[in-house]
mmCIF file of C-alpha atoms in Angstrom:
data_model
loop_
_atom_site.group_PDB
_atom_site.id
_atom_site.type_symbol
_atom_site.label_atom_id
_atom_site.label_comp_id
_atom_site.label_asym_id
_atom_site.label_seq_id
_atom_site.Cartn_x
_atom_site.Cartn_y
_atom_site.Cartn_z
ATOM 1 C CA UNK A 236 -25.104 -23.244 31.047
ATOM 2 C CA UNK A 237 -22.115 -22.834 29.124
ATOM 3 C CA UNK A 238 -19.492 -20.228 28.318
ATOM 4 C CA UNK A 239 -17.708 -19.210 24.687
ATOM 5 C CA UNK A 240 -16.252 -16.493 23.339
ATOM 6 C CA UNK A 241 -18.014 -14.114 20.667
ATOM 7 C CA UNK A 242 -15.584 -11.791 19.030
ATOM 8 C CA UNK A 243 -12.993 -11.703 22.244
ATOM 9 C CA UNK A 244 -15.722 -11.576 24.942
ATOM 10 C CA UNK A 245 -17.093 -13.556 26.978
ATOM 11 C CA UNK A 246 -20.963 -14.513 27.107
ATOM 12 C CA UNK A 247 -23.217 -17.241 28.631
ATOM 13 C CA UNK A 248 -25.578 -19.360 26.752
ATOM 14 C CA UNK A 249 -27.515 -22.087 27.012
ATOM 15 C CA UNK A 250 -26.611 -25.742 26.708
ATOM 16 C CA UNK A 251 -26.803 -27.534 24.004
ATOM 17 C CA UNK A 252 -27.599 -24.413 21.641
ATOM 18 C CA UNK A 253 -26.933 -23.913 17.590
ATOM 19 C CA UNK A 254 -25.423 -21.931 16.210
ATOM 20 C CA UNK A 255 -28.782 -20.343 14.412
ATOM 21 C CA UNK A 256 -30.439 -19.715 17.354
ATOM 22 C CA UNK A 257 -27.420 -18.099 18.371
ATOM 23 C CA UNK A 258 -27.281 -15.634 15.857
ATOM 24 C CA UNK A 259 -31.112 -15.304 16.180
ATOM 25 C CA UNK A 260 -30.303 -14.202 19.908
ATOM 26 C CA UNK A 261 -27.968 -11.448 18.882
ATOM 27 C CA UNK A 262 -30.349 -10.448 16.330
ATOM 28 C CA UNK A 263 -27.700 -10.977 13.399
ATOM 29 C CA UNK A 264 -28.945 -11.496 9.754
ATOM 30 C CA UNK A 265 -26.794 -15.212 8.928
ATOM 31 C CA UNK A 266 -27.330 -14.585 5.394
ATOM 32 C CA UNK A 267 -24.869 -10.792 6.103
ATOM 33 C CA UNK A 268 -22.401 -12.216 8.739
ATOM 34 C CA UNK A 269 -19.633 -14.597 8.240
ATOM 35 C CA UNK A 270 -18.974 -17.226 11.613
ATOM 36 C CA UNK A 271 -15.654 -18.795 12.543
ATOM 37 C CA UNK A 272 -15.672 -21.961 15.094
ATOM 38 C CA UNK A 273 -12.266 -22.051 16.850
ATOM 39 C CA UNK A 274 -10.611 -21.042 13.556
ATOM 40 C CA UNK A 275 -12.485 -22.731 11.404
ATOM 41 C CA UNK A 276 -15.015 -20.787 8.817
ATOM 42 C CA UNK A 277 -18.233 -22.948 9.581
ATOM 43 C CA UNK A 278 -20.554 -22.865 6.574
ATOM 44 C CA UNK A 279 -23.505 -21.036 6.281
ATOM 45 C CA UNK A 280 -25.890 -24.423 5.311
ATOM 46 C CA UNK A 281 -24.469 -26.388 8.196
ATOM 47 C CA UNK A 282 -25.900 -23.423 11.292
ATOM 48 C CA UNK A 283 -28.513 -25.666 11.925
ATOM 49 C CA UNK A 284 -26.373 -28.306 12.664
ATOM 50 C CA UNK A 285 -23.311 -26.675 14.934
ATOM 51 C CA UNK A 286 -24.131 -27.196 18.815
ATOM 52 C CA UNK A 287 -21.914 -24.641 20.639
ATOM 53 C CA UNK A 288 -19.301 -26.513 23.858
ATOM 54 C CA UNK A 289 -18.115 -24.850 26.397
ATOM 55 C CA UNK A 290 -15.097 -23.134 25.811
ATOM 56 C CA UNK A 291 -16.033 -22.177 22.035
ATOM 57 C CA UNK A 292 -14.381 -19.498 20.466
ATOM 58 C CA UNK A 293 -16.515 -17.532 17.675
ATOM 59 C CA UNK A 294 -15.645 -14.864 15.226
ATOM 60 C CA UNK A 295 -18.743 -13.069 13.996
ATOM 61 C CA UNK A 296 -17.621 -11.018 10.890
ATOM 62 C CA UNK A 297 -19.266 -8.576 8.043
ATOM 63 C CA UNK A 298 -18.794 -6.400 5.662
ATOM 64 C CA UNK A 299 -17.748 -2.450 6.433
ATOM 65 C CA UNK A 300 -16.886 0.214 4.295
ATOM 66 C CA UNK A 301 -13.352 -0.087 3.502
ATOM 67 C CA UNK A 302 -10.923 0.695 0.841
ATOM 68 C CA UNK A 303 -7.076 -0.116 1.680
ATOM 69 C CA UNK B 33 -15.331 5.513 -31.969
ATOM 70 C CA UNK B 34 -18.101 2.807 -31.877
ATOM 71 C CA UNK B 35 -15.446 0.473 -30.498
ATOM 72 C CA UNK B 36 -14.492 2.209 -27.740
ATOM 73 C CA UNK B 37 -17.954 2.593 -26.391
ATOM 74 C CA UNK B 38 -18.029 -1.303 -25.690
ATOM 75 C CA UNK B 39 -14.389 -0.926 -24.244
ATOM 76 C CA UNK B 40 -15.071 -3.445 -21.880
ATOM 77 C CA UNK B 41 -11.974 -5.110 -19.394
ATOM 78 C CA UNK B 42 -12.724 -8.650 -17.827
ATOM 79 C CA UNK B 43 -12.003 -9.373 -14.505
ATOM 80 C CA UNK B 44 -12.353 -13.648 -14.196
ATOM 81 C CA UNK B 45 -14.838 -13.743 -16.320
ATOM 82 C CA UNK B 46 -17.072 -11.006 -15.738
ATOM 83 C CA UNK B 47 -16.808 -7.990 -18.463
ATOM 84 C CA UNK B 48 -17.498 -4.293 -16.417
ATOM 85 C CA UNK B 49 -17.931 -0.855 -18.062
ATOM 86 C CA UNK B 50 -16.673 1.158 -15.354
ATOM 87 C CA UNK B 51 -13.102 0.855 -15.298
ATOM 88 C CA UNK B 52 -13.134 2.679 -11.801
ATOM 89 C CA UNK B 53 -12.925 0.536 -8.632
ATOM 90 C CA UNK B 54 -13.835 2.874 -5.520
ATOM 91 C CA UNK B 55 -12.775 1.912 -1.424
ATOM 92 C CA UNK B 56 -16.108 2.539 0.793
ATOM 93 C CA UNK B 57 -13.817 3.919 3.589
ATOM 94 C CA UNK B 58 -13.595 6.841 5.326
ATOM 95 C CA UNK B 59 -16.635 8.444 4.138
ATOM 96 C CA UNK B 60 -18.803 10.933 7.082
ATOM 97 C CA UNK B 61 -21.821 8.202 6.582
ATOM 98 C CA UNK B 62 -22.958 5.555 4.785
ATOM 99 C CA UNK B 63 -25.750 8.117 2.864
ATOM 100 C CA UNK B 64 -22.513 9.739 1.403
ATOM 101 C CA UNK B 65 -20.790 6.359 0.985
ATOM 102 C CA UNK B 66 -23.447 4.960 -1.246
ATOM 103 C CA UNK B 67 -23.779 9.298 -2.740
ATOM 104 C CA UNK B 68 -20.179 8.824 -3.402
ATOM 105 C CA UNK B 69 -20.107 5.450 -5.161
ATOM 106 C CA UNK B 70 -22.931 6.416 -7.512
ATOM 107 C CA UNK B 71 -20.849 9.381 -8.796
ATOM 108 C CA UNK B 72 -18.232 7.467 -9.638
ATOM 109 C CA UNK B 73 -20.128 4.984 -11.745
ATOM 110 C CA UNK B 74 -17.917 2.315 -10.330
ATOM 111 C CA UNK B 75 -19.768 -1.306 -10.909
ATOM 112 C CA UNK B 76 -16.690 -3.066 -7.864
ATOM 113 C CA UNK B 77 -16.254 -1.465 -4.230
ATOM 114 C CA UNK B 78 -13.949 -2.750 -2.274
ATOM 115 C CA UNK B 79 -15.229 -3.627 1.427
ATOM 116 C CA UNK B 80 -12.934 -4.450 4.509
ATOM 117 C CA UNK B 81 -14.404 -6.974 7.065
ATOM 118 C CA UNK B 82 -14.287 -6.532 10.560
ATOM 119 C CA UNK B 83 -16.146 -8.209 13.841
ATOM 120 C CA UNK B 84 -19.686 -7.655 14.068
ATOM 121 C CA UNK B 85 -20.836 -5.165 17.085
ATOM 122 C CA UNK B 86 -22.554 -7.837 18.968
ATOM 123 C CA UNK B 87 -23.641 -5.075 22.026
ATOM 124 C CA UNK B 88 -26.021 -2.984 18.805
ATOM 125 C CA UNK B 89 -26.808 -5.894 16.414
ATOM 126 C CA UNK B 90 -29.218 -2.839 14.749
ATOM 127 C CA UNK B 91 -26.160 -0.814 14.318
ATOM 128 C CA UNK B 92 -26.365 -0.021 10.236
ATOM 129 C CA UNK B 93 -24.714 -1.896 8.207
ATOM 130 C CA UNK B 94 -23.162 -1.006 4.419
ATOM 131 C CA UNK B 95 -25.172 -4.191 2.853
ATOM 132 C CA UNK B 96 -27.995 -2.239 3.310
ATOM 133 C CA UNK B 97 -26.663 0.951 1.416
ATOM 134 C CA UNK B 98 -24.980 -0.662 -1.220
ATOM 135 C CA UNK B 99 -26.603 -3.304 -2.950
ATOM 136 C CA UNK B 100 -24.553 -6.240 -3.222
ATOM 137 C CA UNK B 101 -26.609 -7.135 -6.704
ATOM 138 C CA UNK B 102 -25.547 -4.005 -8.034
ATOM 139 C CA UNK B 103 -22.368 -3.287 -7.017
ATOM 140 C CA UNK B 104 -19.618 -6.413 -7.315
ATOM 141 C CA UNK B 105 -18.338 -6.422 -3.739
ATOM 142 C CA UNK B 106 -14.406 -6.456 -3.684
ATOM 143 C CA UNK B 107 -13.199 -8.110 0.126
ATOM 144 C CA UNK B 108 -10.002 -6.976 0.944
ATOM 145 C CA UNK B 109 -7.218 -7.522 4.103
ATOM 146 C CA UNK B 110 -6.782 -4.035 4.508
ATOM 147 C CA UNK B 111 -4.616 -4.489 7.372
ATOM 148 C CA UNK B 112 -3.587 -7.400 7.367
ATOM 149 C CA UNK B 113 0.115 -7.755 8.360
ATOM 150 C CA UNK B 114 0.633 -11.125 7.768
ATOM 151 C CA UNK B 115 -0.210 -14.162 5.141
ATOM 152 C CA UNK B 116 -1.607 -15.768 7.545
ATOM 153 C CA UNK B 117 -4.252 -13.008 8.615
ATOM 154 C CA UNK B 118 -4.853 -12.045 5.001
ATOM 155 C CA UNK B 119 -6.379 -15.948 4.053
ATOM 156 C CA UNK B 120 -7.874 -16.051 6.798
ATOM 157 C CA UNK B 121 -9.222 -12.796 6.286
ATOM 158 C CA UNK B 122 -10.508 -13.555 2.526
ATOM 159 C CA UNK B 123 -11.834 -17.528 4.194
ATOM 160 C CA UNK B 124 -14.171 -15.417 6.079
ATOM 161 C CA UNK B 125 -15.082 -12.785 3.829
ATOM 162 C CA UNK B 126 -15.336 -16.115 0.796
ATOM 163 C CA UNK B 127 -18.554 -17.217 3.188
ATOM 164 C CA UNK B 128 -19.632 -13.843 4.285
ATOM 165 C CA UNK B 129 -20.503 -13.071 0.780
ATOM 166 C CA UNK B 130 -20.598 -16.614 -1.510
ATOM 167 C CA UNK B 131 -18.166 -15.500 -3.932
ATOM 168 C CA UNK B 132 -14.447 -16.368 -4.545
ATOM 169 C CA UNK B 133 -13.071 -12.507 -6.286
ATOM 170 C CA UNK B 134 -11.115 -10.904 -3.618
ATOM 171 C CA UNK B 135 -8.692 -8.141 -3.137
ATOM 172 C CA UNK B 136 -5.296 -9.397 -1.136
ATOM 173 C CA UNK B 137 -2.872 -7.031 -0.203
ATOM 174 C CA UNK B 138 -0.829 -8.325 2.793
ATOM 175 C CA UNK B 139 1.492 -4.728 4.394
ATOM 176 C CA UNK B 140 4.631 -4.654 4.983
ATOM 177 C CA UNK B 141 5.098 -1.727 7.041
ATOM 178 C CA UNK B 142 2.739 0.270 9.532
ATOM 179 C CA UNK B 143 4.395 4.154 8.647
ATOM 180 C CA UNK B 144 4.398 3.699 4.578
ATOM 181 C CA UNK B 145 1.420 0.874 4.208
ATOM 182 C CA UNK B 146 4.130 -0.671 1.550
ATOM 183 C CA UNK B 147 2.940 -4.669 0.700
ATOM 184 C CA UNK B 148 5.555 -6.800 1.926
ATOM 185 C CA UNK B 149 5.926 -8.767 -0.960
ATOM 186 C CA UNK B 150 7.374 -12.432 0.056
ATOM 187 C CA UNK B 151 3.663 -12.539 2.496
ATOM 188 C CA UNK B 152 1.717 -11.432 -0.500
ATOM 189 C CA UNK B 153 3.097 -13.740 -3.505
ATOM 190 C CA UNK B 154 2.803 -16.737 -0.429
ATOM 191 C CA UNK B 155 -1.166 -15.805 0.170
ATOM 192 C CA UNK B 156 -1.804 -16.024 -3.172
ATOM 193 C CA UNK B 157 -0.347 -18.427 -4.029
ATOM 194 C CA UNK B 158 -2.208 -20.728 -1.134
ATOM 195 C CA UNK B 159 -5.493 -18.405 -2.172
ATOM 196 C CA UNK B 160 -5.635 -19.404 -5.714
ATOM 197 C CA UNK B 161 -5.222 -23.711 -4.984
ATOM 198 C CA UNK B 162 -7.908 -22.412 -2.696
ATOM 199 C CA UNK B 163 -10.099 -21.192 -5.447
ATOM 200 C CA UNK B 164 -10.148 -17.241 -4.972
ATOM 201 C CA UNK B 165 -9.954 -15.340 -7.896
ATOM 202 C CA UNK B 166 -7.316 -13.128 -7.021
ATOM 203 C CA UNK B 167 -6.501 -9.086 -7.773
ATOM 204 C CA UNK B 168 -3.381 -8.038 -5.675
ATOM 205 C CA UNK B 169 -1.983 -4.890 -4.671
ATOM 206 C CA UNK B 170 1.605 -4.920 -4.756
ATOM 207 C CA UNK B 171 4.840 -3.135 -5.610
ATOM 208 C CA UNK B 172 5.928 -1.888 -8.233
ATOM 209 C CA UNK B 173 8.571 -4.139 -9.716
ATOM 210 C CA UNK B 174 8.074 -5.488 -12.875
ATOM 211 C CA UNK B 175 9.464 -9.142 -11.650
ATOM 212 C CA UNK B 176 7.229 -9.174 -8.986
ATOM 213 C CA UNK B 177 3.674 -8.426 -10.994
ATOM 214 C CA UNK B 178 5.078 -11.549 -12.897
ATOM 215 C CA UNK B 179 5.720 -13.731 -9.845
ATOM 216 C CA UNK B 180 1.798 -13.041 -9.702
ATOM 217 C CA UNK B 181 0.124 -13.734 -12.491
ATOM 218 C CA UNK B 182 2.348 -17.151 -13.473
ATOM 219 C CA UNK B 183 0.822 -17.842 -9.834
ATOM 220 C CA UNK B 184 -2.459 -17.249 -11.764
ATOM 221 C CA UNK B 185 -3.562 -13.404 -10.041
ATOM 222 C CA UNK B 186 -6.445 -12.068 -12.187
ATOM 223 C CA UNK B 187 -5.345 -8.421 -11.909
ATOM 224 C CA UNK B 188 -1.987 -6.283 -10.909
ATOM 225 C CA UNK B 189 -2.338 -3.984 -8.770
ATOM 226 C CA UNK B 190 1.106 -1.832 -8.419
ATOM 227 C CA UNK B 191 0.834 1.255 -5.784
ATOM 228 C CA UNK B 192 1.522 4.575 -7.899
ATOM 229 C CA UNK B 193 2.228 5.887 -4.312
ATOM 230 C CA UNK B 194 1.843 5.198 -0.712
ATOM 231 C CA UNK B 195 -1.888 4.709 0.492
ATOM 232 C CA UNK B 196 -3.328 7.796 1.472
ATOM 233 C CA UNK B 197 -0.621 9.411 0.162
ATOM 234 C CA UNK B 198 -2.405 10.876 -2.502
ATOM 235 C CA UNK B 199 1.083 11.773 -4.191
ATOM 236 C CA UNK B 200 0.132 10.974 -7.483
ATOM 237 C CA UNK B 201 1.670 8.088 -9.888
ATOM 238 C CA UNK B 202 5.005 8.164 -8.539
ATOM 239 C CA UNK B 203 7.116 5.754 -11.071
ATOM 240 C CA UNK B 204 5.046 6.265 -14.639
ATOM 241 C CA UNK B 205 8.562 3.746 -16.406
ATOM 242 C CA UNK B 206 7.455 1.084 -13.457
ATOM 243 C CA UNK B 207 3.926 0.902 -14.042
ATOM 244 C CA UNK B 208 4.543 1.221 -17.742
ATOM 245 C CA UNK B 209 6.793 -1.889 -17.761
ATOM 246 C CA UNK B 210 4.067 -3.582 -15.756
ATOM 247 C CA UNK B 211 0.820 -3.035 -18.340
ATOM 248 C CA UNK B 212 3.535 -3.428 -21.040
ATOM 249 C CA UNK B 213 4.160 -7.175 -19.779
ATOM 250 C CA UNK B 214 0.868 -7.972 -18.302
ATOM 251 C CA UNK B 215 -1.720 -10.551 -19.573
ATOM 252 C CA UNK B 216 -3.893 -9.961 -16.808
ATOM 253 C CA UNK B 217 -5.733 -6.266 -16.395
ATOM 254 C CA UNK B 218 -3.245 -4.173 -14.754
ATOM 255 C CA UNK B 219 -4.774 -1.381 -12.436
ATOM 256 C CA UNK B 220 -3.129 1.270 -10.648
ATOM 257 C CA UNK B 221 -4.066 1.117 -6.797
ATOM 258 C CA UNK B 222 -3.085 3.164 -4.093
ATOM 259 C CA UNK B 223 -1.346 7.091 -4.259
ATOM 260 C CA UNK B 224 -4.455 8.892 -6.700
ATOM 261 C CA UNK B 225 -4.761 12.186 -5.722
ATOM 262 C CA UNK B 226 -6.513 13.916 -8.003
ATOM 263 C CA UNK B 227 -8.239 13.293 -11.455
ATOM 264 C CA UNK B 228 -5.576 14.419 -12.909
ATOM 265 C CA UNK B 229 -3.249 11.789 -11.420
ATOM 266 C CA UNK B 230 -6.484 9.183 -12.238
ATOM 267 C CA UNK B 231 -5.881 10.472 -16.035
ATOM 268 C CA UNK B 232 -2.328 9.589 -15.806
ATOM 269 C CA UNK B 233 -2.794 6.033 -15.187
ATOM 270 C CA UNK B 234 -5.308 5.488 -17.969
ATOM 271 C CA UNK B 235 -2.227 7.663 -20.030
ATOM 272 C CA UNK B 236 -0.187 4.715 -19.493
ATOM 273 C CA UNK B 237 -2.333 2.194 -20.913
ATOM 274 C CA UNK B 238 -3.187 0.990 -17.064
ATOM 275 C CA UNK B 239 -6.905 -1.250 -16.886
ATOM 276 C CA UNK B 240 -8.352 0.960 -13.968
ATOM 277 C CA UNK B 241 -7.544 2.622 -11.567
ATOM 278 C CA UNK B 242 -8.594 2.220 -7.766
ATOM 279 C CA UNK B 243 -9.003 4.502 -5.282
ATOM 280 C CA UNK B 244 -10.742 5.382 -1.715
ATOM 281 C CA UNK B 245 -9.179 8.433 0.281
ATOM 282 C CA UNK B 246 -8.988 10.864 -2.618
ATOM 283 C CA UNK B 247 -12.466 10.432 -2.741
ATOM 284 C CA UNK B 248 -13.717 10.212 0.247
ATOM 285 C CA UNK B 249 -10.902 12.984 1.500
ATOM 286 C CA UNK B 250 -11.741 15.574 -1.169
ATOM 287 C CA UNK B 251 -13.958 18.843 0.992
ATOM 288 C CA UNK B 252 -16.643 17.653 -1.690
ATOM 289 C CA UNK B 253 -16.171 13.445 -1.919
ATOM 290 C CA UNK B 254 -19.768 13.437 -4.620
ATOM 291 C CA UNK B 255 -17.912 16.004 -7.199
ATOM 292 C CA UNK B 256 -14.979 14.938 -6.881
ATOM 293 C CA UNK B 257 -16.720 11.076 -7.121
ATOM 294 C CA UNK B 258 -17.184 11.920 -10.893
ATOM 295 C CA UNK B 259 -14.385 13.565 -12.003
ATOM 296 C CA UNK B 260 -12.483 10.370 -11.290
ATOM 297 C CA UNK B 261 -15.006 9.227 -13.441
ATOM 298 C CA UNK B 262 -14.214 11.194 -16.432
ATOM 299 C CA UNK B 263 -10.287 11.291 -15.267
ATOM 300 C CA UNK B 264 -10.400 7.919 -16.120
ATOM 301 C CA UNK B 265 -12.492 8.064 -18.861
ATOM 302 C CA UNK B 266 -10.417 10.766 -20.249
ATOM 303 C CA UNK B 267 -7.495 8.347 -20.119
ATOM 304 C CA UNK B 268 -8.437 6.367 -21.287
ATOM 305 C CA UNK B 269 -9.869 7.723 -24.352
ATOM 306 C CA UNK B 270 -5.849 9.581 -24.667
ATOM 307 C CA UNK B 271 -3.836 6.530 -24.178
ATOM 308 C CA UNK B 272 -6.075 4.879 -27.363
ATOM 309 C CA UNK B 273 -5.751 8.407 -29.438
ATOM 310 C CA UNK B 274 -2.411 8.515 -28.784
ATOM 311 C CA UNK B 275 -0.635 10.921 -27.700
ATOM 312 C CA UNK B 276 1.283 13.329 -30.244
ATOM 313 C CA UNK B 277 5.089 13.401 -30.131
ATOM 314 C CA UNK B 278 6.657 15.914 -27.634
ATOM 315 C CA UNK B 279 8.752 18.381 -29.168
ATOM 316 C CA UNK B 280 11.164 21.458 -27.704
ATOM 317 C CA UNK B 281 10.325 24.109 -29.840
ATOM 318 C CA UNK B 282 7.070 25.929 -31.048
ATOM 319 C CA UNK B 283 4.871 24.611 -33.868
ATOM 320 C CA UNK B 284 2.260 27.150 -34.875
ATOM 321 C CA UNK B 285 -0.825 25.250 -35.478
ATOM 322 C CA UNK B 286 -2.226 27.943 -38.190
ATOM 323 C CA UNK B 287 -0.957 27.670 -41.350
ATOM 324 C CA UNK B 288 1.784 30.137 -42.535
ATOM 325 C CA UNK B 289 0.446 30.436 -46.227
ATOM 326 C CA UNK B 290 -1.564 33.404 -47.040
ATOM 327 C CA UNK B 291 -0.282 35.147 -43.974
ATOM 328 C CA UNK B 292 -1.013 39.089 -44.433
#
């Protein structure tokens, strides 16, 4: 197991897990979110190739209702 | 009149018919949001970017109620107080949505939510270099508006009054100066309280109006959404019709000849 941070909270996940698997486990539709990893945007097309590492910091965001 | 039937305006290469852009915040629930947007006739809706709730991924999502294929989602940077935060937010938004059209706003003060123009100019420059089409919330200063246009912003959006204040257009002279000099669309963004405020903005020659609170916090948001649609259309027509001159004294509108 490794520990990563998702949206500010610690999460334990399996070693060598890629981003597609993580989003599946979190039950998040990859087409509806965007992911930032250690302050770098992760292009949607590369999710399969992104292997998560210990201490990675992820931000997973989506569109919500908002004006200003 | 026939000409007005095809009165579209162009933002970053796309023609839009509705000149009303609405925010999607502050509604009771997503059903009400969807109904208000529908009633407003808006083709562009502003949205915010926030962290997903990873503990409860089954919460309803905005995209399930407002189809991003039907409406142009305009991601905003509401709540950002620095250029860096705004740039980071919009890069995420571009990845989430897959489009380049965004709304930049960098706020300078919690109490007034007045735009920080120094940070706004900096963020606009970086974003435009990065390929974004930037609609920019700004002060009603014509010099700043010109600088933003020179940087390549695709729409200039001065405030009519502080965000969420509902005070109406406080400085029509400045808005008009910006409209007269601009070669890109000018939209009043923030400050509209009721339908007549939207009409005033359009009568000043603005290309459109962006609002959220005036609809969402009306007693009946759906009816207010429709009122805003009509006000924007009425204001636009009045602008093109050209108002009569103001006079100090009365001028009868029935002929005096033949008076008994």
